[in-house]
Amino acid sequence: MLTGRKYRLDLTEALATRNMTADVAPRPDPERPGVFLPNGAASKSSLNRSILDKGWHRIELATRSKARYTGTCVITVNPAYTSQTCNVCTVVDRKSRENQAVFRCTSCGQTEHADVNAAKNILTAGRAEHTQPRPGVRVGARKPRTRVGRKANRQATAAQATAQTEPELAGIPRT
């Protein structure tokens, strides 16, 4: 977590946890009706359990809460194609991702760990989004308070009454 340091930018991936933890569809055996083929449901259920145990949403909420007080900008980046894009030549190719750990670009030949390459792509996308001008809203900033309560209502009512009884004060000349 952010402990006393002043970070300016924090990037997270917009991961669809619901889609990632979906159940595996059963595969019926075409030769024997009513019988199903092995589909890896046991290993998928343990993967789902480990994904849900991490609590990614709570980590993101805690980060945004802390960012509000430290002035950090929190940006959520779309993770599409970040693991298939080369961070050097920006070519997107499925074949560049050889396996879970190795990324070897088919265009320029750059070799790197796949997760490091994806993290660099996310950093590049987050910086590009951070530099775009926003319409007067700082990410993580609190909304300005509106004046509410009895005192504010009394002041507004008194101002309206004064404007109705004394037209000169309201900018309307007397006839």
mmCIF file of C-alpha atoms in Angstrom, residues 49-164:
data_model
loop_
_atom_site.group_PDB
_atom_site.id
_atom_site.type_symbol
_atom_site.label_atom_id
_atom_site.label_comp_id
_atom_site.label_asym_id
_atom_site.label_seq_id
_atom_site.Cartn_x
_atom_site.Cartn_y
_atom_site.Cartn_z
ATOM 1 C CA ARG A 49 -10.984 -19.469 -5.886
ATOM 2 C CA SER A 50 -7.480 -17.996 -6.011
ATOM 3 C CA ILE A 51 -8.661 -15.052 -8.163
ATOM 4 C CA LEU A 52 -11.538 -14.287 -5.809
ATOM 5 C CA ASP A 53 -9.349 -14.654 -2.697
ATOM 6 C CA LYS A 54 -7.121 -11.778 -3.809
ATOM 7 C CA GLY A 55 -9.883 -9.188 -3.440
ATOM 8 C CA TRP A 56 -8.791 -7.018 -6.369
ATOM 9 C CA HIS A 57 -11.776 -4.724 -6.032
ATOM 10 C CA ARG A 58 -11.003 -4.006 -2.381
ATOM 11 C CA ILE A 59 -7.360 -3.327 -3.222
ATOM 12 C CA GLU A 60 -8.479 -0.838 -5.867
ATOM 13 C CA LEU A 61 -10.897 0.848 -3.429
ATOM 14 C CA ALA A 62 -8.179 1.159 -0.780
ATOM 15 C CA THR A 63 -5.765 2.591 -3.346
ATOM 16 C CA ARG A 64 -8.312 5.168 -4.521
ATOM 17 C CA SER A 65 -9.095 6.123 -0.927
ATOM 18 C CA LYS A 66 -5.432 6.640 -0.108
ATOM 19 C CA ALA A 67 -4.893 8.519 -3.391
ATOM 20 C CA ARG A 68 -7.534 11.029 -2.392
ATOM 21 C CA TYR A 69 -5.376 12.154 0.518
ATOM 22 C CA THR A 70 -1.962 11.968 -1.165
ATOM 23 C CA GLY A 71 -2.958 13.696 -4.400
ATOM 24 C CA THR A 72 -2.217 10.645 -6.505
ATOM 25 C CA CYS A 73 -3.953 10.190 -9.841
ATOM 26 C CA VAL A 74 -5.445 6.700 -10.181
ATOM 27 C CA ILE A 75 -6.122 5.552 -13.736
ATOM 28 C CA THR A 76 -7.726 2.288 -14.818
ATOM 29 C CA VAL A 77 -6.309 1.026 -18.118
ATOM 30 C CA ASN A 78 -8.029 -1.276 -20.593
ATOM 31 C CA PRO A 79 -5.963 -4.498 -20.601
ATOM 32 C CA ALA A 80 -6.902 -5.523 -24.156
ATOM 33 C CA TYR A 81 -3.899 -6.705 -26.208
ATOM 34 C CA THR A 82 -1.334 -5.537 -23.621
ATOM 35 C CA SER A 83 0.164 -9.027 -23.442
ATOM 36 C CA GLN A 84 0.319 -9.387 -27.250
ATOM 37 C CA THR A 85 1.812 -5.962 -28.062
ATOM 38 C CA CYS A 86 5.547 -5.369 -28.284
ATOM 39 C CA ASN A 87 6.531 -2.402 -26.114
ATOM 40 C CA VAL A 88 9.420 -1.516 -28.472
ATOM 41 C CA CYS A 89 7.850 -1.564 -31.951
ATOM 42 C CA THR A 90 4.130 -1.605 -30.874
ATOM 43 C CA VAL A 91 3.237 -4.470 -33.229
ATOM 44 C CA VAL A 92 0.307 -6.608 -32.062
ATOM 45 C CA ASP A 93 0.703 -10.313 -32.827
ATOM 46 C CA ARG A 94 -0.693 -13.361 -31.033
ATOM 47 C CA LYS A 95 2.309 -15.427 -32.040
ATOM 48 C CA SER A 96 4.662 -13.133 -30.102
ATOM 49 C CA ARG A 97 3.377 -14.589 -26.837
ATOM 50 C CA GLU A 98 5.086 -17.983 -27.012
ATOM 51 C CA ASN A 99 3.873 -19.204 -23.615
ATOM 52 C CA GLN A 100 2.913 -17.905 -20.190
ATOM 53 C CA ALA A 101 6.359 -16.484 -19.425
ATOM 54 C CA VAL A 102 8.090 -15.695 -22.725
ATOM 55 C CA PHE A 103 7.357 -12.805 -25.078
ATOM 56 C CA ARG A 104 9.356 -12.758 -28.311
ATOM 57 C CA CYS A 105 8.294 -10.149 -30.884
ATOM 58 C CA THR A 106 7.821 -11.572 -34.386
ATOM 59 C CA SER A 107 8.561 -8.172 -35.937
ATOM 60 C CA CYS A 108 11.655 -6.793 -34.174
ATOM 61 C CA GLY A 109 12.853 -9.871 -32.274
ATOM 62 C CA GLN A 110 12.782 -8.241 -28.831
ATOM 63 C CA THR A 111 12.622 -10.887 -26.057
ATOM 64 C CA GLU A 112 11.359 -10.223 -22.543
ATOM 65 C CA HIS A 113 9.283 -11.775 -19.787
ATOM 66 C CA ALA A 114 5.644 -11.593 -20.885
ATOM 67 C CA ASP A 115 4.398 -9.946 -17.679
ATOM 68 C CA VAL A 116 7.114 -7.282 -17.765
ATOM 69 C CA ASN A 117 6.277 -6.501 -21.396
ATOM 70 C CA ALA A 118 2.552 -6.210 -20.540
ATOM 71 C CA ALA A 119 3.334 -3.964 -17.544
ATOM 72 C CA LYS A 120 5.349 -1.641 -19.770
ATOM 73 C CA ASN A 121 2.433 -1.464 -22.217
ATOM 74 C CA ILE A 122 0.039 -0.635 -19.366
ATOM 75 C CA LEU A 123 2.413 2.069 -18.130
ATOM 76 C CA THR A 124 2.611 3.587 -21.624
ATOM 77 C CA ALA A 125 -1.180 3.558 -21.999
ATOM 78 C CA GLY A 126 -1.680 5.054 -18.522
ATOM 79 C CA ARG A 127 0.809 7.851 -19.147
ATOM 80 C CA ALA A 128 -0.870 8.651 -22.466
ATOM 81 C CA GLU A 129 -4.256 8.858 -20.753
ATOM 82 C CA HIS A 130 -2.797 10.914 -17.895
ATOM 83 C CA THR A 131 -1.434 13.576 -20.249
ATOM 84 C CA GLN A 132 -4.803 14.125 -21.946
ATOM 85 C CA PRO A 133 -6.602 17.203 -20.607
ATOM 86 C CA ARG A 134 -9.614 16.536 -18.425
ATOM 87 C CA PRO A 135 -12.571 18.869 -18.090
ATOM 88 C CA GLY A 136 -11.825 20.339 -14.660
ATOM 89 C CA VAL A 137 -12.027 17.122 -12.668
ATOM 90 C CA ARG A 138 -9.066 15.671 -10.845
ATOM 91 C CA VAL A 139 -9.191 11.901 -10.435
ATOM 92 C CA GLY A 140 -9.807 10.955 -6.833
ATOM 93 C CA ALA A 141 -10.825 14.486 -5.840
ATOM 94 C CA ARG A 142 -13.797 15.058 -3.620
ATOM 95 C CA LYS A 143 -16.825 16.835 -4.959
ATOM 96 C CA PRO A 144 -17.308 20.371 -3.677
ATOM 97 C CA ARG A 145 -19.783 20.606 -0.850
ATOM 98 C CA THR A 146 -23.086 22.246 -1.527
ATOM 99 C CA ARG A 147 -24.514 24.545 1.067
ATOM 100 C CA VAL A 148 -27.176 22.632 2.899
ATOM 101 C CA GLY A 149 -28.810 22.860 6.246
ATOM 102 C CA ARG A 150 -30.999 25.286 8.143
ATOM 103 C CA LYS A 151 -28.520 28.157 8.144
ATOM 104 C CA ALA A 152 -28.066 28.038 4.353
ATOM 105 C CA ASN A 153 -31.843 27.833 3.856
ATOM 106 C CA ARG A 154 -32.429 30.826 6.142
ATOM 107 C CA GLN A 155 -29.807 32.868 4.303
ATOM 108 C CA ALA A 156 -31.317 32.013 0.907
ATOM 109 C CA THR A 157 -34.843 32.788 2.138
ATOM 110 C CA ALA A 158 -33.713 36.114 3.636
ATOM 111 C CA ALA A 159 -31.986 37.108 0.389
ATOM 112 C CA GLN A 160 -35.119 36.327 -1.641
ATOM 113 C CA ALA A 161 -37.333 38.275 0.765
ATOM 114 C CA THR A 162 -35.012 41.309 0.618
ATOM 115 C CA ALA A 163 -35.009 41.229 -3.184
ATOM 116 C CA GLN A 164 -38.829 41.148 -3.285
#
